[in-house]
Short mmCIF file of C-alpha atoms (C1' of nucleotides) in Angstrom, two decimals:
data_model
loop_
_atom_site.label_atom_id
_atom_site.label_comp_id
_atom_site.label_asym_id
_atom_site.label_seq_id
_atom_site.Cartn_x
_atom_site.Cartn_y
_atom_site.Cartn_z
CA MET I 1 267.70 245.06 123.20
CA GLY I 2 266.23 241.66 121.26
CA LEU I 3 266.07 238.40 122.16
CA LYS I 4 269.29 236.44 122.60
CA ILE I 5 269.52 232.86 122.55
CA TYR I 6 272.63 230.55 123.45
CA SER I 7 273.52 227.91 120.87
CA THR I 8 275.06 224.84 121.82
CA LEU I 9 276.52 224.80 118.34
CA THR I 10 278.49 228.30 118.71
CA ARG I 11 278.74 227.87 122.45
CA SER I 12 277.24 231.57 122.92
CA LYS I 13 274.49 233.85 123.18
CA GLU I 14 273.33 234.53 119.48
CA PRO I 15 270.69 237.57 118.62
CA PHE I 16 267.48 236.04 117.55
CA GLU I 17 266.75 236.14 113.82
CA THR I 18 264.35 233.93 112.32
CA ILE I 19 264.68 232.49 108.74
CA GLU I 20 261.33 233.80 107.87
CA SER I 21 260.24 237.21 109.23
CA GLY I 22 257.75 237.10 112.40
CA LYS I 23 257.82 233.21 112.26
CA VAL I 24 259.79 230.19 114.14
CA ARG I 25 259.89 226.78 113.17
CA MET I 26 260.68 225.01 116.70
CA TYR I 27 261.58 221.22 116.61
CA VAL I 28 261.61 219.39 120.03
CA CYS I 29 262.64 216.23 120.79
CA GLY I 30 260.25 214.35 122.57
CA PRO I 31 260.12 211.03 124.76
CA THR I 32 261.31 207.39 123.39
CA VAL I 33 257.72 206.11 124.70
CA TYR I 34 258.77 202.65 126.22
CA ASP I 35 257.69 203.40 129.86
CA LYS I 36 256.43 206.06 132.15
CA ALA I 37 257.29 209.32 132.22
CA HIS I 38 259.38 210.95 134.63
CA MET I 39 259.94 214.58 136.07
CA GLY I 40 262.81 215.38 133.75
CA HIS I 41 260.71 214.94 130.99
CA ALA I 42 258.66 217.36 132.72
CA MET I 43 261.04 219.46 132.93
CA SER I 44 262.14 219.83 129.68
CA SER I 45 258.34 220.20 128.44
CA VAL I 46 257.87 222.87 130.74
CA VAL I 47 261.17 224.22 129.59
CA PHE I 48 260.26 224.38 125.92
CA ASP I 49 256.63 225.53 126.48
CA VAL I 50 257.60 228.67 128.26
CA ILE I 51 260.18 229.29 125.46
CA ARG I 52 257.60 229.28 122.93
CA ARG I 53 254.99 231.14 125.06
CA TYR I 54 257.47 233.69 125.34
CA LEU I 55 258.16 233.82 121.58
CA GLU I 56 254.55 234.29 121.14
CA PHE I 57 254.12 237.15 123.61
CA SER I 58 257.23 238.76 121.87
CA GLY I 59 254.62 238.36 118.86
CA TYR I 60 256.19 235.57 116.75
CA GLN I 61 254.12 233.32 115.06
CA VAL I 62 255.34 229.87 116.36
CA THR I 63 255.10 226.41 114.56
CA HIS I 64 256.24 223.97 117.42
CA ALA I 65 256.76 220.04 116.61
CA MET I 66 257.73 217.40 119.26
CA ASN I 67 257.98 213.74 118.14
CA TYR I 68 257.62 210.69 119.89
CA THR I 69 260.07 207.73 119.07
CA ASP I 70 257.76 204.76 119.13
CA VAL I 71 260.23 202.66 117.02
CA ASP I 72 263.08 201.86 118.89
CA ASP I 73 265.46 199.11 120.54
CA LYS I 74 263.64 200.02 124.08
CA VAL I 75 260.52 199.85 122.59
CA ILE I 76 260.58 196.77 120.91
CA GLU I 77 262.59 195.04 124.13
CA ARG I 78 260.06 196.21 126.47
CA ALA I 79 257.17 195.05 124.37
CA ASN I 80 258.66 191.72 124.05
CA GLU I 81 259.17 191.27 127.48
CA ILE I 82 255.38 191.61 128.35
CA GLY I 83 254.54 189.83 125.36
CA VAL I 84 252.52 193.05 123.56
CA ASP I 85 252.66 194.64 120.40
CA PRO I 86 255.69 197.66 120.26
CA ILE I 87 253.51 199.90 118.42
CA ALA I 88 250.51 199.37 120.96
CA LEU I 89 253.10 199.83 123.88
CA ALA I 90 253.83 202.98 122.35
CA GLU I 91 250.40 204.22 121.85
CA LYS I 92 249.85 203.46 125.50
CA TYR I 93 252.44 205.64 126.62
CA ILE I 94 251.83 208.69 124.18
CA HIS I 95 248.42 208.79 125.26
CA GLU I 96 249.64 209.06 128.82
CA TYR I 97 252.36 211.82 128.05
CA ASP I 98 249.72 213.43 126.07
CA ARG I 99 247.80 213.59 129.16
CA HIS I 100 250.87 215.03 131.19
CA LEU I 101 251.08 217.78 129.09
CA ARG I 102 247.72 218.89 129.42
CA ASP I 103 248.15 218.57 133.10
CA LEU I 104 251.28 220.47 133.36
CA ASN I 105 249.69 223.38 131.22
CA VAL I 106 252.09 222.80 128.15
CA MET I 107 250.44 224.18 125.25
CA PRO I 108 249.75 221.60 122.86
CA PRO I 109 252.67 221.07 119.85
CA SER I 110 251.47 222.24 116.47
CA VAL I 111 252.15 218.93 115.05
CA LYS I 112 253.21 215.48 117.16
CA PRO I 113 254.80 213.53 114.51
CA ARG I 114 255.78 209.70 115.11
CA ALA I 115 258.78 207.34 113.66
CA SER I 116 256.17 204.85 112.39
CA GLU I 117 254.27 207.12 110.89
CA GLU I 118 257.00 209.04 108.77
CA ILE I 119 258.51 205.81 107.28
CA ASP I 120 258.11 206.87 103.59
CA GLN I 121 259.94 210.13 104.52
CA ILE I 122 263.00 208.65 106.36
CA VAL I 123 262.99 206.03 103.39
CA GLN I 124 263.68 208.77 100.72
CA MET I 125 266.39 210.43 102.96
CA VAL I 126 268.30 207.30 103.73
CA GLN I 127 268.14 206.80 99.55
CA ALA I 128 269.16 210.26 98.68
CA LEU I 129 271.97 209.49 101.28
CA GLU I 130 273.07 206.63 99.87
CA GLU I 131 272.86 208.51 96.24
CA LYS I 132 275.25 211.05 97.65
CA GLY I 133 277.62 208.46 99.19
CA TYR I 134 277.10 209.29 102.45
CA ALA I 135 275.72 205.95 103.40
CA TYR I 136 276.25 202.43 102.70
CA GLU I 137 274.37 199.27 102.85
CA VAL I 138 275.60 195.99 104.44
CA GLU I 139 273.36 193.23 104.43
CA GLY I 140 270.08 195.25 104.65
CA ASN I 141 271.57 197.60 107.33
CA VAL I 142 272.47 200.65 106.08
CA TYR I 143 275.06 203.39 107.99
CA PHE I 144 275.99 206.79 107.53
CA ARG I 145 279.77 207.07 106.57
CA VAL I 146 280.75 209.74 109.22
CA ALA I 147 284.52 210.39 107.71
CA LYS I 148 282.77 211.58 104.60
CA ASP I 149 281.29 214.38 106.86
CA GLU I 150 284.15 217.08 107.35
CA ASN I 151 282.19 218.85 109.66
CA TYR I 152 281.11 215.79 111.97
CA GLY I 153 281.49 216.26 115.78
CA LYS I 154 280.85 220.43 115.34
CA LEU I 155 277.99 220.28 117.78
CA SER I 156 279.61 218.44 120.50
CA GLY I 157 283.21 219.64 120.32
CA ARG I 158 284.37 215.81 119.74
CA ARG I 159 286.84 214.69 117.21
CA LEU I 160 286.55 211.73 115.30
CA GLU I 161 290.05 210.25 116.44
CA ASP I 162 289.03 210.72 120.36
CA MET I 163 286.10 208.92 119.82
CA ARG I 164 287.27 205.97 117.79
CA ALA I 165 289.85 205.54 120.59
CA GLY I 166 287.12 205.28 123.11
CA PHE I 167 285.24 202.28 121.03
CA ARG I 168 285.49 199.36 122.77
CA ILE I 169 285.89 196.13 120.85
CA ASP I 170 282.01 195.03 120.41
CA VAL I 171 281.70 197.35 117.57
CA ASP I 172 279.46 196.26 114.55
CA GLU I 173 282.09 194.32 112.23
CA ARG I 174 280.31 195.35 109.07
CA LYS I 175 280.58 199.08 109.54
CA GLU I 176 283.40 200.55 107.78
CA ASP I 177 284.00 202.74 110.74
CA PRO I 178 283.33 202.28 114.55
CA ALA I 179 281.76 205.76 114.48
CA ASP I 180 279.61 205.07 111.80
CA PHE I 181 275.65 204.78 112.73
CA ALA I 182 272.70 202.83 111.74
CA LEU I 183 270.18 204.88 109.32
CA TRP I 184 268.23 201.77 108.76
CA LYS I 185 268.40 198.64 110.45
CA ALA I 186 267.59 195.51 109.21
CA ALA I 187 264.40 193.54 110.80
CA LYS I 188 264.66 190.80 112.91
CA PRO I 189 262.24 188.35 113.65
CA GLY I 190 259.16 189.56 115.82
CA GLU I 191 260.41 193.38 115.25
CA PRO I 192 258.14 195.62 113.68
CA ALA I 193 259.49 196.22 109.88
CA TRP I 194 258.66 198.07 106.80
CA GLU I 195 259.46 197.37 103.10
CA SER I 196 262.42 199.28 101.95
CA PRO I 197 265.04 199.20 98.86
CA TRP I 198 266.94 197.05 101.54
CA GLY I 199 264.57 194.67 102.17
CA LYS I 200 262.22 194.79 105.79
CA GLY I 201 263.36 197.05 108.21
CA ARG I 202 263.21 199.82 110.47
CA PRO I 203 264.64 203.36 110.95
CA GLY I 204 267.40 204.13 112.93
CA TRP I 205 267.29 206.32 115.66
CA HIS I 206 268.40 209.86 114.59
CA ILE I 207 267.14 209.80 110.99
CA GLU I 208 263.48 210.12 112.15
CA CYS I 209 264.02 213.25 113.63
CA SER I 210 265.60 214.79 110.54
CA ALA I 211 262.82 213.49 108.31
CA MET I 212 260.07 214.56 110.28
CA ASN I 213 262.23 218.20 110.40
CA MET I 214 262.29 217.78 106.56
CA HIS I 215 258.87 216.80 106.20
CA TYR I 216 257.08 219.51 108.35
CA PHE I 217 259.71 222.29 108.30
CA GLY I 218 261.53 221.79 104.93
CA ASP I 219 265.44 222.18 104.91
CA GLN I 220 266.16 224.54 107.75
CA ILE I 221 264.54 225.36 111.20
CA ASP I 222 264.89 227.83 113.77
CA ILE I 223 264.97 226.39 116.75
CA HIS I 224 266.17 222.70 117.51
CA GLY I 225 265.66 221.81 121.31
CA GLY I 226 266.02 218.88 123.98
CA GLY I 227 267.81 217.66 126.68
CA ASN I 228 271.75 218.42 126.85
CA ASP I 229 271.68 214.64 126.88
CA LEU I 230 270.74 214.44 123.64
CA VAL I 231 273.65 216.63 122.23
CA PHE I 232 275.80 213.53 121.39
CA PRO I 233 275.25 211.54 119.83
CA HIS I 234 271.56 212.23 118.88
CA HIS I 235 271.72 215.83 117.40
CA GLU I 236 275.09 215.65 116.42
CA ASN I 237 274.11 212.84 113.83
CA GLU I 238 271.00 214.76 113.11
CA ILE I 239 272.93 217.40 111.59
CA ALA I 240 275.44 215.25 109.89
CA GLN I 241 272.65 213.50 108.25
CA THR I 242 270.83 216.57 107.38
CA GLU I 243 273.08 219.06 106.47
CA CYS I 244 274.89 216.31 104.46
CA LEU I 245 271.66 216.27 102.19
CA THR I 246 271.32 219.57 101.77
CA GLY I 247 274.33 221.42 102.25
CA LYS I 248 272.44 224.34 104.23
CA GLU I 249 272.78 224.89 107.76
CA PHE I 250 270.08 223.01 109.58
CA SER I 251 268.76 224.75 112.73
CA ARG I 252 269.88 228.02 113.57
CA TYR I 253 269.70 227.85 117.39
CA TRP I 254 270.58 224.79 118.97
CA VAL I 255 268.59 224.94 122.67
CA HIS I 256 269.53 222.41 124.96
CA ASN I 257 268.14 222.04 128.89
CA GLY I 258 269.99 220.79 131.88
CA MET I 259 269.46 217.71 133.89
CA MET I 260 267.03 217.39 136.84
CA ARG I 261 269.35 216.26 139.51
CA LEU I 262 267.56 213.96 142.08
CA ALA I 263 271.04 213.85 143.90
CA GLY I 264 270.43 214.91 147.55
CA ALA I 265 270.26 211.89 149.82
CA ASP I 266 266.47 213.54 150.86
CA MET I 267 264.99 212.18 147.87
CA SER I 268 266.03 208.70 147.38
CA LYS I 269 263.82 205.67 146.62
CA SER I 270 263.09 205.28 150.24
CA THR I 271 260.75 208.72 149.64
CA GLY I 272 258.66 207.08 147.10
CA ASN I 273 258.76 207.50 143.51
CA VAL I 274 257.96 211.17 143.34
CA PHE I 275 259.91 211.01 140.09
CA ASP I 276 256.96 210.15 137.99
CA ILE I 277 254.83 212.70 136.56
CA ASP I 278 251.57 211.20 137.68
CA VAL I 279 252.44 210.58 141.27
CA PHE I 280 253.99 214.43 141.66
CA LEU I 281 250.85 215.95 140.27
CA GLN I 282 248.84 213.64 142.74
CA ASP I 283 249.97 215.52 145.53
CA HIS I 284 251.30 218.81 143.89
CA ASP I 285 249.97 221.73 141.77
CA ALA I 286 251.59 221.93 138.20
CA ASP I 287 252.17 225.32 139.09
CA VAL I 288 254.53 224.56 141.63
CA PHE I 289 256.39 222.00 139.49
CA ARG I 290 256.52 225.07 137.16
CA LEU I 291 258.11 227.53 139.53
CA LEU I 292 260.30 225.11 140.73
CA VAL I 293 261.66 224.63 137.36
CA LEU I 294 261.60 228.43 136.34
CA ASN I 295 263.62 229.23 139.37
CA SER I 296 266.71 228.22 137.81
CA HIS I 297 267.94 228.83 134.56
CA TYR I 298 266.96 225.99 132.19
CA ARG I 299 270.61 225.36 130.64
CA ASN I 300 271.84 224.63 134.43
CA PRO I 301 271.54 221.33 136.14
CA LEU I 302 267.74 221.22 138.02
CA THR I 303 267.64 220.76 141.88
CA PHE I 304 264.81 218.51 142.52
CA ASN I 305 263.77 217.40 146.46
CA GLU I 306 261.32 217.58 148.84
CA ASP I 307 262.63 220.94 150.10
CA VAL I 308 262.66 222.75 146.75
CA ILE I 309 259.32 221.14 146.27
CA GLN I 310 258.06 223.01 149.51
CA GLN I 311 259.80 226.12 148.80
CA ALA I 312 258.10 226.37 145.64
CA THR I 313 254.70 225.68 146.99
CA ARG I 314 255.33 228.34 149.17
CA ALA I 315 256.12 230.78 146.83
CA VAL I 316 253.08 229.98 144.36
CA GLU I 317 251.16 230.77 147.49
CA ARG I 318 252.62 234.07 147.77
CA LEU I 319 252.03 234.67 143.72
CA ARG I 320 248.44 233.84 144.28
CA GLY I 321 248.15 235.75 147.59
CA ALA I 322 249.07 239.07 145.46
CA LEU I 323 245.56 238.65 143.56
CA ARG I 324 243.51 239.16 146.59
CA PRO I 325 240.76 242.09 146.48
CA ALA I 326 241.18 245.53 147.67
CA SER I 327 240.21 246.48 150.83
CA PRO I 328 236.61 247.04 151.10
CA THR I 329 237.14 250.48 152.14
CA PRO I 330 239.74 252.24 149.66
CA GLY I 331 240.78 255.45 150.82
CA LYS I 332 242.20 258.10 148.31
CA HIS I 333 246.09 257.38 147.63
CA ASP I 334 246.81 259.13 144.52
CA GLU I 335 250.54 258.93 145.12
CA ALA I 336 250.41 255.35 145.77
CA GLU I 337 248.38 254.74 142.94
CA THR I 338 251.03 256.76 140.64
CA GLU I 339 253.68 254.39 142.34
CA LEU I 340 252.04 251.02 141.66
CA VAL I 341 251.57 251.77 138.02
CA ALA I 342 255.47 252.60 137.99
CA HIS I 343 256.00 249.22 139.76
CA VAL I 344 254.02 247.77 136.79
CA GLU I 345 256.10 249.31 134.65
CA ASN I 346 259.19 248.11 135.93
CA GLY I 347 258.11 244.53 136.70
CA ARG I 348 257.33 244.55 132.73
CA LYS I 349 260.66 245.79 131.60
CA GLY I 350 262.69 243.95 134.02
CA PHE I 351 260.45 240.68 133.31
CA ARG I 352 261.03 241.07 129.36
CA GLU I 353 265.05 242.01 129.78
CA SER I 354 265.49 238.88 131.70
CA MET I 355 263.53 236.58 129.60
CA ASP I 356 265.04 238.37 126.18
CA ASP I 357 268.37 237.19 127.93
CA ASP I 358 268.45 233.77 126.62
CA PHE I 359 265.04 233.04 128.65
CA ASN I 360 266.70 234.10 132.03
CA THR I 361 263.30 232.96 133.84
CA PRO I 362 264.79 233.28 137.76
CA GLY I 363 265.37 236.83 136.76
CA ALA I 364 261.96 237.38 135.29
CA LEU I 365 260.68 236.05 138.50
CA GLY I 366 262.41 238.24 140.47
CA SER I 367 260.57 241.11 138.63
CA ILE I 368 257.75 239.37 138.93
CA PHE I 369 258.01 238.99 142.68
CA GLU I 370 258.70 242.59 143.14
CA LEU I 371 255.91 243.63 141.59
CA VAL I 372 254.15 241.19 143.94
CA ARG I 373 255.28 243.25 147.08
CA ALA I 374 254.16 246.41 145.22
CA ILE I 375 251.06 245.02 144.68
CA ASN I 376 250.69 243.93 148.43
CA GLN I 377 251.76 247.26 149.73
CA ALA I 378 249.07 249.08 147.75
CA ARG I 379 246.42 246.97 148.90
CA ASP I 380 248.02 247.62 152.53
CA LEU I 381 247.64 251.01 151.97
CA GLY I 382 243.88 251.09 150.76
CA VAL I 383 244.35 251.74 146.87
CA SER I 384 241.25 251.20 144.82
CA GLU I 385 239.91 248.30 143.18
CA VAL I 386 240.52 249.75 139.95
CA ALA I 387 244.18 250.69 140.54
CA LEU I 388 244.93 247.16 142.40
CA SER I 389 243.37 244.97 139.66
CA ALA I 390 245.21 246.67 137.04
CA ALA I 391 248.28 246.15 138.74
CA GLN I 392 247.09 242.13 139.12
CA ASP I 393 246.13 242.18 135.33
CA ALA I 394 249.76 242.76 134.37
CA LEU I 395 250.92 239.99 137.14
CA LEU I 396 248.25 237.59 135.58
CA GLU I 397 249.59 238.77 131.97
CA LEU I 398 253.67 237.98 132.66
CA THR I 399 252.81 234.83 135.11
CA SER I 400 250.92 233.33 132.15
CA VAL I 401 253.58 234.00 129.85
CA LEU I 402 255.48 231.37 132.16
CA GLY I 403 252.46 228.94 132.07
CA LEU I 404 251.44 229.75 135.56
CA ARG I 405 247.92 229.54 136.31
CA LEU I 406 247.45 231.59 138.99
CA ALA I 407 243.48 232.66 138.67
CA GLU I 408 242.63 228.97 138.14
CA MET I 409 241.12 228.51 141.86
CA ARG I 410 239.73 231.88 141.94
CA ASP I 411 237.85 231.33 138.55
CA ARG I 412 236.85 227.87 139.66
CA VAL I 413 235.20 229.52 142.78
CA GLY I 414 234.11 232.45 140.91
CA ASP I 415 230.46 231.61 140.69
CA ALA I 416 230.45 231.24 144.16
CA ALA I 417 231.45 234.69 145.13
CA PRO I 418 227.98 236.02 146.12
CA PHE I 419 227.39 233.03 148.67
CA ILE I 420 231.16 233.29 150.15
CA GLU I 421 230.56 237.24 150.56
CA LEU I 422 227.14 236.58 152.18
CA LEU I 423 228.76 234.51 154.56
CA ILE I 424 231.64 236.83 155.18
CA ASP I 425 228.66 239.55 156.11
CA LEU I 426 227.00 236.86 158.53
CA ARG I 427 230.40 236.03 160.16
CA THR I 428 231.12 240.16 160.51
CA GLU I 429 227.84 240.48 162.22
CA LEU I 430 228.69 237.29 164.16
CA ARG I 431 231.95 238.74 165.13
CA GLU I 432 230.36 242.35 165.88
CA GLN I 433 228.57 240.09 168.76
CA LYS I 434 231.43 238.35 170.02
CA ASN I 435 230.54 234.94 168.60
CA TRP I 436 233.95 234.02 168.14
CA GLU I 437 232.87 230.00 167.91
CA LEU I 438 230.20 230.38 165.09
CA ALA I 439 232.61 232.74 163.42
CA ASP I 440 235.57 230.49 163.74
CA ASN I 441 233.33 227.69 162.39
CA ILE I 442 232.31 229.51 159.10
CA ARG I 443 236.01 230.33 158.78
CA GLN I 444 237.10 226.78 159.32
CA SER I 445 234.43 225.50 156.93
CA LEU I 446 235.42 227.62 154.04
CA ALA I 447 238.66 226.81 154.37
CA ASP I 448 238.06 223.30 154.15
CA LEU I 449 236.45 224.24 150.80
CA GLY I 450 239.80 225.87 149.75
CA VAL I 451 238.32 229.66 150.77
CA LEU I 452 240.86 231.23 153.15
CA LEU I 453 239.30 234.54 154.65
CA ASP I 454 241.51 237.55 155.79
CA ASP I 455 240.44 239.87 158.53
CA GLY I 456 241.91 242.98 157.75
CA LYS I 457 241.94 246.42 159.61
CA GLU I 458 239.31 247.71 156.89
CA GLY I 459 237.22 243.99 156.87
CA THR I 460 237.49 240.71 155.61
CA THR I 461 238.54 239.69 152.08
CA TRP I 462 238.47 236.06 151.08
CA ARG I 463 240.70 234.27 148.21
CA ALA I 464 240.87 230.85 146.86
CA GLN I 465 243.55 228.43 147.83
"C1'" G C 1 291.06 208.77 129.40
"C1'" G C 2 288.11 212.37 125.59
"C1'" C C 3 284.50 216.31 125.57
"C1'" G C 4 281.11 219.44 128.40
"C1'" A C 5 278.97 222.01 132.54
"C1'" C C 6 279.02 223.59 137.59
"C1'" G C 7 280.69 225.08 142.68
"C1'" U C 8 277.07 232.69 145.33
"C1'" A C 9 274.02 232.84 152.79
"C1'" G C 10 270.61 227.34 156.71
"C1'" C C 11 268.15 225.97 151.73
"C1'" C C 12 266.80 226.87 146.15
"C1'" A C 13 268.87 230.38 142.87
"C1'" A C 14 269.80 235.15 139.63
"C1'" G C 15 274.09 238.43 138.34
"C1'" U C 16 277.90 242.15 137.28
"C1'" G C 17 285.38 244.44 135.97
"C1'" G C 18 283.70 249.13 141.13
"C1'" U C 19 282.01 245.87 146.55
"C1'" A C 20 275.88 240.73 145.80
"C1'" A C 21 268.24 239.95 142.22
"C1'" G C 22 263.93 236.95 143.99
"C1'" G C 23 261.90 232.87 146.87
"C1'" C C 24 261.78 229.77 151.31
"C1'" A C 25 263.32 228.99 156.18
"C1'" A C 26 265.08 231.53 161.11
"C1'" G C 27 264.84 236.19 164.32
"C1'" G C 28 262.36 240.90 165.82
"C1'" G C 29 258.12 244.27 164.98
"C1'" U C 30 253.27 246.37 163.17
"C1'" C C 31 248.14 244.44 162.19
"C1'" U C 32 244.42 241.25 165.03
"C1'" G C 33 239.13 238.50 169.73
"C1'" C C 34 242.23 234.35 167.94
"C1'" A C 35 244.22 232.66 163.84
"C1'" A C 36 246.16 233.02 158.50
"C1'" A C 37 247.77 236.56 155.38
"C1'" A C 38 250.29 240.96 154.45
"C1'" C C 39 253.63 245.02 155.61
"C1'" C C 40 258.41 246.84 157.88
"C1'" C C 41 263.25 245.53 159.87
"C1'" C C 42 266.98 241.99 160.28
"C1'" C C 43 269.49 237.78 157.40
"C1'" A C 44 276.79 236.59 152.42
"C1'" U C 45 282.50 242.93 154.02
"C1'" U C 46 281.45 238.08 150.85
"C1'" C C 47 280.48 234.76 145.85
"C1'" G C 48 285.20 226.35 146.60
"C1'" C C 49 290.96 227.23 147.56
"C1'" G C 50 295.53 229.37 145.65
"C1'" G C 51 298.10 232.12 142.19
"C1'" G C 52 298.26 235.83 138.20
"C1'" U C 53 296.29 240.40 135.18
"C1'" U C 54 293.83 245.42 136.86
"C1'" C C 55 293.61 251.45 140.15
"C1'" A C 56 289.74 247.78 141.27
"C1'" A C 57 287.58 240.67 140.16
"C1'" U C 58 282.72 237.14 142.74
"C1'" U C 59 282.86 238.39 137.85
"C1'" C C 60 289.34 237.57 133.08
"C1'" C C 61 293.36 234.14 132.78
"C1'" C C 62 296.32 229.67 135.15
"C1'" G C 63 296.30 225.78 138.55
"C1'" C C 64 294.13 222.72 141.84
"C1'" C C 65 289.86 220.67 144.99
"C1'" G C 66 284.85 219.21 144.78
"C1'" U C 67 280.38 217.68 142.23
"C1'" C C 68 277.54 216.24 137.57
"C1'" G C 69 276.65 215.31 132.40
"C1'" C C 70 277.71 212.90 127.79
"C1'" C C 71 281.13 209.43 125.24
"C1'" U C 72 276.14 204.88 120.10
"C1'" C C 73 270.65 205.01 120.92
"C1'" C C 74 268.17 208.40 128.24
"C1'" A C 75 264.49 215.01 128.23
#
RNA sequence: GGCGACGUAGCCAAGUGGUAAGGCAAGGGUCUGCAAAACCCCCAUUCGCGGGUUCAAUUCCCGCCGUCGCCUCCA
């Protein structure tokens, strides 16, 4: 029972088979860098990060490309508004986005191409399309001849006639067909422009992705991803350009994540701009966002509001709580330890089965939480440190496939452990003397430093918050 | 108008042709100097509404209602 992935192209789950055995070429559309990134971008990044991590966990060698669209109408428009150079503006937001990816614990893409750095490749591609009759030039603009592509519309399920019917009157009169789209745009004054066979100009939106794919991966890739808002026209046009040129299937799987929904009245502007990645991460742990995202299937719309943030925060605490050490005075519990081993196996199995089913992360989390309960039960029973930490290692492994960093805090205070334990011993003596006030002071002071004490029947344990 | 999704407990959310994972919240209990955590119990005879197919549907089909996305440059 191997991995299955839902492809937008076939609208069904397909067994995952790569072009090259054991290797995955994955291209994900990144942001147009004209403004601060929002939580929707973060969602998409996390979704594809988890897909990548799971593929690697499954033994694939993944090359992950993510582009930055830095030459674009919106970038130019914004740059002109504030009077800066468009490329410089894009550069600023690219830096910012890279930082967000780090903060969100998104594995760095293998390559991060930018439109402005792929001009040669783009020009070559447009030329080739022109030679094959799929493109035509009008006054320095080059358009893709949609009517010549008999498969046009196959990804989004649209028919040309339907689309033409919807066009308004303000279409570019120079196009042969209102549905044709720009491959190359003639430069207007004040815009970034490059030399080309058609005069000075810049690439259209869709061609950059086709060109980058060809540059870094060749004619075919395994996975092409992005938000489902890109299905049309962006990905539809990418397919058209690339497949008309190569005559081969462009991408084996088209993977699209659902949109984030900010709908609920509880999260309007009045709540503040919780939508910016920046702002969110100031107040919340990246793990919280990840859990929130992974708690629903990537293709479905994601509910995002204060309620679910709270719920995710508590859930992350529960996950971390499972990493608390074993009871200081373990007993002999062979049966319980055997059972714990079985739970670990079930957890792993359930996790894989869910993830193999089109990256069903909510199902995978279900298995993880079942493992959490088993670990907590075993600890309460008093199983040995060895048995418990084996299960905890499994928990850490599975959650790390989801990109969660449960152990981070624990690791961070790791060096302080001997001192914390010293304080615990001291406090235990104070408690034996019924000096509650001092004992509580120590507990509170440690809590302020992010170290929580748990007084159990068998003694006191601690955990990092 | 065209194309496409979605509607499961108070909230978030999986899932299956044979009667509903998981998380959060609420309630009861165990433990505890107190607290927190943890553990146990409890929490949808029911999966938007109305038909149909079937021995059996939340799961398949049809219709309706509702929410949402895309329809030329938004992840």
